[in-house]
């Protein structure tokens, strides 16, 4: 009966894989919160679709992390039996959905990164990560196209949508820097050709973002102050609530099989 | 309107009843020909189908809410992905059915507005709450199971677009039904608490599911004309009986008890349920079910909060058209 948190041996490769898995799970979970409540039926389906893509990525990455770790953990133990301080996702993806503009700006910032990231990761010397990247790249290319189109529609749509989109950009901007941060544990993987150096994609990400934001008649904030902490488990207050919901059954009925 | 423009050359007289045309129409139905959107049809046929297909579409969309209630709490990642995909399927069914209803000449917006105003009905089953994870299994197993019983005959419905929509919907529903049964199987093979959860869900859903087939034949309002037009091929009681006979052995296999002490098997082998409380059905239909207000409120909230998004998309499309026009004029 394991209601307690699982212990994870966070070797560099396990930690690296869990970080990406957590990004995908938490963002996928956020998108799934829209199900049944979106502005149009078409968008309800699109949000669920992207949520499903991300959940699929998370499951593959968790399973790989479990294999690398070679302990007793599996995808569900990682997802359901780690506490907020053990989660390693970006602060950006745990931010609440807010209005539709906020959800789309969050998606746009992340997808513009993920698209470049997964494309580069297809060259990883780790065959499993390269294979996951090949699948994820196709999905994130669609997520980027979908969210870019909405940013343009909202920014260049009505006065109200413009205002909402600009507010979302201003509010979420400080969470984008973390996507490109590298710590010591990742540096070794980059040197070994397993992980990619996120510095070159950063410049390209900024170009993509700027082009779309300009076309949307919106503006990027002048501030360069960036929040950090998600990668080492220092999260916003929002993640704990998300996890208490996500984990409720596993925590209430320890050891049950579903 | 989201569908392609239809031939409306006979728009002026399509509501005019004409004995010769009506006879020709019925003759086509009698030899199992499909009626297509551009064909002449009696106004009452159009009205009946518009009502039935749109109610079906509303049911798919409102039906997303009770199951959506568990997406964020699904107990494993596999269950979470399956449930999200399932609820997404329901949304797809709704879209598909609204498109089929639009071929009869009423726009999706009008149909949705009628539902949000409380004027159009949706299936009463979705006015019951999902309290535990076992409810998700039970909905798949029984609610989707009952829906399939209702919908398989509709694949041969006389109206072409509805019949074709049903073929696709039924394929997905039978997948959902198996998923639901598998959730129940896991619970019934699980801990004592899980088994109790499964039994409790069956206790709460059994009678409302039997009511899904509609009032008993002796009081059903629509059946006669619907049968003549081959919209309905089996009576409410016939379908209910089929469902009960299919479900009892499944409950026995799961080791669950159907909450009907009066139910017995007759000499011919049919399972005969005890009396259904039609007063409960009437009350839920009248808006007094446990979740009627919540369901409508949730759909209205999504609609109202999405208004600025839809307006923005329309404003942008308009701007773009003007720019393209201006460019072309240069």
mmCIF file with all atom_site columns, C-alpha atoms in Angstrom, chain A residues 25 28-29 32-33 35-42 44-46 48-49 51-52 55 58-59 62 75-76 79-80 99-101 150 152-158 160-161 164 215 242 245-250 252-253 255-258, chain B residues 2 61 64-65 68 70-82 84-85 87-89 91-92 94-95 98 108 133 183 186-187 190-191 193-194 197 298-299 302-303 305-313 315-317 319 323:
data_model
loop_
_atom_site.group_PDB
_atom_site.id
_atom_site.type_symbol
_atom_site.label_atom_id
_atom_site.label_alt_id
_atom_site.label_comp_id
_atom_site.label_asym_id
_atom_site.label_entity_id
_atom_site.label_seq_id
_atom_site.pdbx_PDB_ins_code
_atom_site.Cartn_x
_atom_site.Cartn_y
_atom_site.Cartn_z
_atom_site.occupancy
_atom_site.B_iso_or_equiv
_atom_site.pdbx_formal_charge
_atom_site.auth_seq_id
_atom_site.auth_comp_id
_atom_site.auth_asym_id
_atom_site.auth_atom_id
_atom_site.pdbx_PDB_model_num
ATOM 1   C CA . UNK A 1 25  ? 1.260   16.083 -18.640 1.00 0.00 ? 25  UNK A CA 1
ATOM 2   C CA . UNK A 1 28  ? -2.293  18.372 -21.400 1.00 0.00 ? 28  UNK A CA 1
ATOM 3   C CA . UNK A 1 29  ? -4.205  18.354 -18.114 1.00 0.00 ? 29  UNK A CA 1
ATOM 4   C CA . UNK A 1 32  ? -8.404  18.825 -20.822 1.00 0.00 ? 32  UNK A CA 1
ATOM 5   C CA . UNK A 1 33  ? -10.039 21.196 -18.301 1.00 0.00 ? 33  UNK A CA 1
ATOM 6   C CA . UNK A 1 35  ? -13.449 19.813 -22.448 1.00 0.00 ? 35  UNK A CA 1
ATOM 7   C CA . UNK A 1 36  ? -17.165 20.597 -22.710 1.00 0.00 ? 36  UNK A CA 1
ATOM 8   C CA . UNK A 1 37  ? -16.682 24.310 -22.043 1.00 0.00 ? 37  UNK A CA 1
ATOM 9   C CA . UNK A 1 38  ? -14.892 25.762 -25.099 1.00 0.00 ? 38  UNK A CA 1
ATOM 10  C CA . UNK A 1 39  ? -16.116 28.771 -27.121 1.00 0.00 ? 39  UNK A CA 1
ATOM 11  C CA . UNK A 1 40  ? -17.177 26.603 -30.109 1.00 0.00 ? 40  UNK A CA 1
ATOM 12  C CA . UNK A 1 41  ? -17.629 22.876 -30.674 1.00 0.00 ? 41  UNK A CA 1
ATOM 13  C CA . UNK A 1 42  ? -14.808 22.911 -33.226 1.00 0.00 ? 42  UNK A CA 1
ATOM 14  C CA . UNK A 1 44  ? -13.629 21.983 -27.990 1.00 0.00 ? 44  UNK A CA 1
ATOM 15  C CA . UNK A 1 45  ? -12.418 19.196 -30.261 1.00 0.00 ? 45  UNK A CA 1
ATOM 16  C CA . UNK A 1 46  ? -9.164  20.971 -31.107 1.00 0.00 ? 46  UNK A CA 1
ATOM 17  C CA . UNK A 1 48  ? -9.036  17.956 -26.585 1.00 0.00 ? 48  UNK A CA 1
ATOM 18  C CA . UNK A 1 49  ? -6.932  16.878 -29.528 1.00 0.00 ? 49  UNK A CA 1
ATOM 19  C CA . UNK A 1 51  ? -4.489  17.639 -24.821 1.00 0.00 ? 51  UNK A CA 1
ATOM 20  C CA . UNK A 1 52  ? -4.463  14.051 -26.062 1.00 0.00 ? 52  UNK A CA 1
ATOM 21  C CA . UNK A 1 55  ? -0.882  13.169 -22.694 1.00 0.00 ? 55  UNK A CA 1
ATOM 22  C CA . UNK A 1 58  ? 3.866   12.393 -21.323 1.00 0.00 ? 58  UNK A CA 1
ATOM 23  C CA . UNK A 1 59  ? 3.123   8.669  -21.171 1.00 0.00 ? 59  UNK A CA 1
ATOM 24  C CA . UNK A 1 62  ? 7.377   8.675  -18.215 1.00 0.00 ? 62  UNK A CA 1
ATOM 25  C CA . UNK A 1 75  ? 4.074   6.194  -15.701 1.00 0.00 ? 75  UNK A CA 1
ATOM 26  C CA . UNK A 1 76  ? 1.284   6.267  -13.134 1.00 0.00 ? 76  UNK A CA 1
ATOM 27  C CA . UNK A 1 79  ? 2.181   11.111 -12.387 1.00 0.00 ? 79  UNK A CA 1
ATOM 28  C CA . UNK A 1 80  ? 0.097   10.220 -9.343  1.00 0.00 ? 80  UNK A CA 1
ATOM 29  C CA . UNK A 1 99  ? -9.907  33.064 -20.537 1.00 0.00 ? 99  UNK A CA 1
ATOM 30  C CA . UNK A 1 100 ? -9.488  31.617 -24.018 1.00 0.00 ? 100 UNK A CA 1
ATOM 31  C CA . UNK A 1 101 ? -6.863  34.248 -24.903 1.00 0.00 ? 101 UNK A CA 1
ATOM 32  C CA . UNK A 1 150 ? -5.772  32.229 -32.921 1.00 0.00 ? 150 UNK A CA 1
ATOM 33  C CA . UNK A 1 152 ? -3.627  36.631 -35.023 1.00 0.00 ? 152 UNK A CA 1
ATOM 34  C CA . UNK A 1 153 ? -7.415  36.358 -34.968 1.00 0.00 ? 153 UNK A CA 1
ATOM 35  C CA . UNK A 1 154 ? -7.644  37.568 -31.375 1.00 0.00 ? 154 UNK A CA 1
ATOM 36  C CA . UNK A 1 155 ? -5.049  40.317 -31.697 1.00 0.00 ? 155 UNK A CA 1
ATOM 37  C CA . UNK A 1 156 ? -6.439  41.651 -34.958 1.00 0.00 ? 156 UNK A CA 1
ATOM 38  C CA . UNK A 1 157 ? -10.094 40.789 -34.229 1.00 0.00 ? 157 UNK A CA 1
ATOM 39  C CA . UNK A 1 158 ? -12.182 42.989 -31.956 1.00 0.00 ? 158 UNK A CA 1
ATOM 40  C CA . UNK A 1 160 ? -12.016 43.235 -26.603 1.00 0.00 ? 160 UNK A CA 1
ATOM 41  C CA . UNK A 1 161 ? -10.100 40.264 -28.009 1.00 0.00 ? 161 UNK A CA 1
ATOM 42  C CA . UNK A 1 164 ? -7.489  40.162 -23.675 1.00 0.00 ? 164 UNK A CA 1
ATOM 43  C CA . UNK A 1 215 ? 0.873   40.336 -37.505 1.00 0.00 ? 215 UNK A CA 1
ATOM 44  C CA . UNK A 1 242 ? -3.979  20.776 -10.041 1.00 0.00 ? 242 UNK A CA 1
ATOM 45  C CA . UNK A 1 245 ? -7.369  16.925 -8.306  1.00 0.00 ? 245 UNK A CA 1
ATOM 46  C CA . UNK A 1 246 ? -5.299  14.783 -10.663 1.00 0.00 ? 246 UNK A CA 1
ATOM 47  C CA . UNK A 1 247 ? -4.093  12.491 -7.878  1.00 0.00 ? 247 UNK A CA 1
ATOM 48  C CA . UNK A 1 248 ? -7.265  12.284 -5.788  1.00 0.00 ? 248 UNK A CA 1
ATOM 49  C CA . UNK A 1 249 ? -8.258  8.678  -6.560  1.00 0.00 ? 249 UNK A CA 1
ATOM 50  C CA . UNK A 1 250 ? -4.761  7.228  -6.269  1.00 0.00 ? 250 UNK A CA 1
ATOM 51  C CA . UNK A 1 252 ? -7.723  8.028  -1.609  1.00 0.00 ? 252 UNK A CA 1
ATOM 52  C CA . UNK A 1 253 ? -7.547  4.345  -2.552  1.00 0.00 ? 253 UNK A CA 1
ATOM 53  C CA . UNK A 1 255 ? -2.771  0.348  -3.987  1.00 0.00 ? 255 UNK A CA 1
ATOM 54  C CA . UNK A 1 256 ? -6.000  -0.139 -5.973  1.00 0.00 ? 256 UNK A CA 1
ATOM 55  C CA . UNK A 1 257 ? -5.839  -1.115 -9.636  1.00 0.00 ? 257 UNK A CA 1
ATOM 56  C CA . UNK A 1 258 ? -8.035  0.814  -12.056 1.00 0.00 ? 258 UNK A CA 1
ATOM 57  C CA . UNK B 2 2   ? -22.407 25.251 -41.788 1.00 0.00 ? 2   UNK B CA 1
ATOM 58  C CA . UNK B 2 61  ? -23.141 17.968 -26.209 1.00 0.00 ? 61  UNK B CA 1
ATOM 59  C CA . UNK B 2 64  ? -20.050 15.721 -22.380 1.00 0.00 ? 64  UNK B CA 1
ATOM 60  C CA . UNK B 2 65  ? -20.621 17.337 -18.972 1.00 0.00 ? 65  UNK B CA 1
ATOM 61  C CA . UNK B 2 68  ? -16.123 15.553 -18.452 1.00 0.00 ? 68  UNK B CA 1
ATOM 62  C CA . UNK B 2 70  ? -14.011 13.030 -14.285 1.00 0.00 ? 70  UNK B CA 1
ATOM 63  C CA . UNK B 2 71  ? -11.385 13.805 -16.937 1.00 0.00 ? 71  UNK B CA 1
ATOM 64  C CA . UNK B 2 72  ? -9.178  15.719 -14.517 1.00 0.00 ? 72  UNK B CA 1
ATOM 65  C CA . UNK B 2 73  ? -9.579  12.981 -11.878 1.00 0.00 ? 73  UNK B CA 1
ATOM 66  C CA . UNK B 2 74  ? -9.238  9.818  -13.973 1.00 0.00 ? 74  UNK B CA 1
ATOM 67  C CA . UNK B 2 75  ? -7.257  7.295  -11.910 1.00 0.00 ? 75  UNK B CA 1
ATOM 68  C CA . UNK B 2 76  ? -4.511  6.409  -14.425 1.00 0.00 ? 76  UNK B CA 1
ATOM 69  C CA . UNK B 2 77  ? -2.999  8.121  -17.445 1.00 0.00 ? 77  UNK B CA 1
ATOM 70  C CA . UNK B 2 78  ? -4.417  5.430  -19.718 1.00 0.00 ? 78  UNK B CA 1
ATOM 71  C CA . UNK B 2 79  ? -7.927  5.987  -18.339 1.00 0.00 ? 79  UNK B CA 1
ATOM 72  C CA . UNK B 2 80  ? -7.479  9.737  -18.582 1.00 0.00 ? 80  UNK B CA 1
ATOM 73  C CA . UNK B 2 81  ? -6.525  9.585  -22.274 1.00 0.00 ? 81  UNK B CA 1
ATOM 74  C CA . UNK B 2 82  ? -9.378  7.170  -23.049 1.00 0.00 ? 82  UNK B CA 1
ATOM 75  C CA . UNK B 2 84  ? -10.762 12.558 -22.905 1.00 0.00 ? 84  UNK B CA 1
ATOM 76  C CA . UNK B 2 85  ? -10.876 10.851 -26.313 1.00 0.00 ? 85  UNK B CA 1
ATOM 77  C CA . UNK B 2 87  ? -15.775 12.875 -24.546 1.00 0.00 ? 87  UNK B CA 1
ATOM 78  C CA . UNK B 2 88  ? -14.141 14.383 -27.617 1.00 0.00 ? 88  UNK B CA 1
ATOM 79  C CA . UNK B 2 89  ? -15.959 11.731 -29.698 1.00 0.00 ? 89  UNK B CA 1
ATOM 80  C CA . UNK B 2 91  ? -18.482 16.415 -29.278 1.00 0.00 ? 91  UNK B CA 1
ATOM 81  C CA . UNK B 2 92  ? -17.783 15.104 -32.774 1.00 0.00 ? 92  UNK B CA 1
ATOM 82  C CA . UNK B 2 94  ? -22.838 16.506 -31.771 1.00 0.00 ? 94  UNK B CA 1
ATOM 83  C CA . UNK B 2 95  ? -21.211 18.416 -34.624 1.00 0.00 ? 95  UNK B CA 1
ATOM 84  C CA . UNK B 2 98  ? -26.099 19.355 -36.077 1.00 0.00 ? 98  UNK B CA 1
ATOM 85  C CA . UNK B 2 108 ? -27.016 25.165 -35.867 1.00 0.00 ? 108 UNK B CA 1
ATOM 86  C CA . UNK B 2 133 ? -15.251 6.817  -10.936 1.00 0.00 ? 133 UNK B CA 1
ATOM 87  C CA . UNK B 2 183 ? -13.761 -0.160 -16.279 1.00 0.00 ? 183 UNK B CA 1
ATOM 88  C CA . UNK B 2 186 ? -11.524 -3.830 -13.211 1.00 0.00 ? 186 UNK B CA 1
ATOM 89  C CA . UNK B 2 187 ? -13.580 -2.436 -10.332 1.00 0.00 ? 187 UNK B CA 1
ATOM 90  C CA . UNK B 2 190 ? -10.604 -5.001 -7.387  1.00 0.00 ? 190 UNK B CA 1
ATOM 91  C CA . UNK B 2 191 ? -10.799 -4.239 -3.677  1.00 0.00 ? 191 UNK B CA 1
ATOM 92  C CA . UNK B 2 193 ? -14.296 -0.699 -1.782  1.00 0.00 ? 193 UNK B CA 1
ATOM 93  C CA . UNK B 2 194 ? -14.081 -0.758 -5.566  1.00 0.00 ? 194 UNK B CA 1
ATOM 94  C CA . UNK B 2 197 ? -18.404 1.560  -5.737  1.00 0.00 ? 197 UNK B CA 1
ATOM 95  C CA . UNK B 2 298 ? -22.780 25.051 -17.765 1.00 0.00 ? 298 UNK B CA 1
ATOM 96  C CA . UNK B 2 299 ? -23.769 25.131 -21.449 1.00 0.00 ? 299 UNK B CA 1
ATOM 97  C CA . UNK B 2 302 ? -19.613 28.197 -22.138 1.00 0.00 ? 302 UNK B CA 1
ATOM 98  C CA . UNK B 2 303 ? -21.773 29.883 -24.769 1.00 0.00 ? 303 UNK B CA 1
ATOM 99  C CA . UNK B 2 305 ? -18.024 33.229 -22.214 1.00 0.00 ? 305 UNK B CA 1
ATOM 100 C CA . UNK B 2 306 ? -17.202 32.154 -25.756 1.00 0.00 ? 306 UNK B CA 1
ATOM 101 C CA . UNK B 2 307 ? -19.202 35.005 -27.327 1.00 0.00 ? 307 UNK B CA 1
ATOM 102 C CA . UNK B 2 308 ? -16.254 37.403 -27.490 1.00 0.00 ? 308 UNK B CA 1
ATOM 103 C CA . UNK B 2 309 ? -14.087 34.699 -29.095 1.00 0.00 ? 309 UNK B CA 1
ATOM 104 C CA . UNK B 2 310 ? -16.637 33.990 -31.808 1.00 0.00 ? 310 UNK B CA 1
ATOM 105 C CA . UNK B 2 311 ? -17.124 37.735 -32.332 1.00 0.00 ? 311 UNK B CA 1
ATOM 106 C CA . UNK B 2 312 ? -13.355 38.220 -32.647 1.00 0.00 ? 312 UNK B CA 1
ATOM 107 C CA . UNK B 2 313 ? -13.073 35.432 -35.214 1.00 0.00 ? 313 UNK B CA 1
ATOM 108 C CA . UNK B 2 315 ? -14.398 40.456 -36.993 1.00 0.00 ? 315 UNK B CA 1
ATOM 109 C CA . UNK B 2 316 ? -11.026 39.160 -38.145 1.00 0.00 ? 316 UNK B CA 1
ATOM 110 C CA . UNK B 2 317 ? -12.545 37.229 -41.056 1.00 0.00 ? 317 UNK B CA 1
ATOM 111 C CA . UNK B 2 319 ? -11.219 42.498 -41.933 1.00 0.00 ? 319 UNK B CA 1
ATOM 112 C CA . UNK B 2 323 ? -8.122  43.680 -47.186 1.00 0.00 ? 323 UNK B CA 1
#
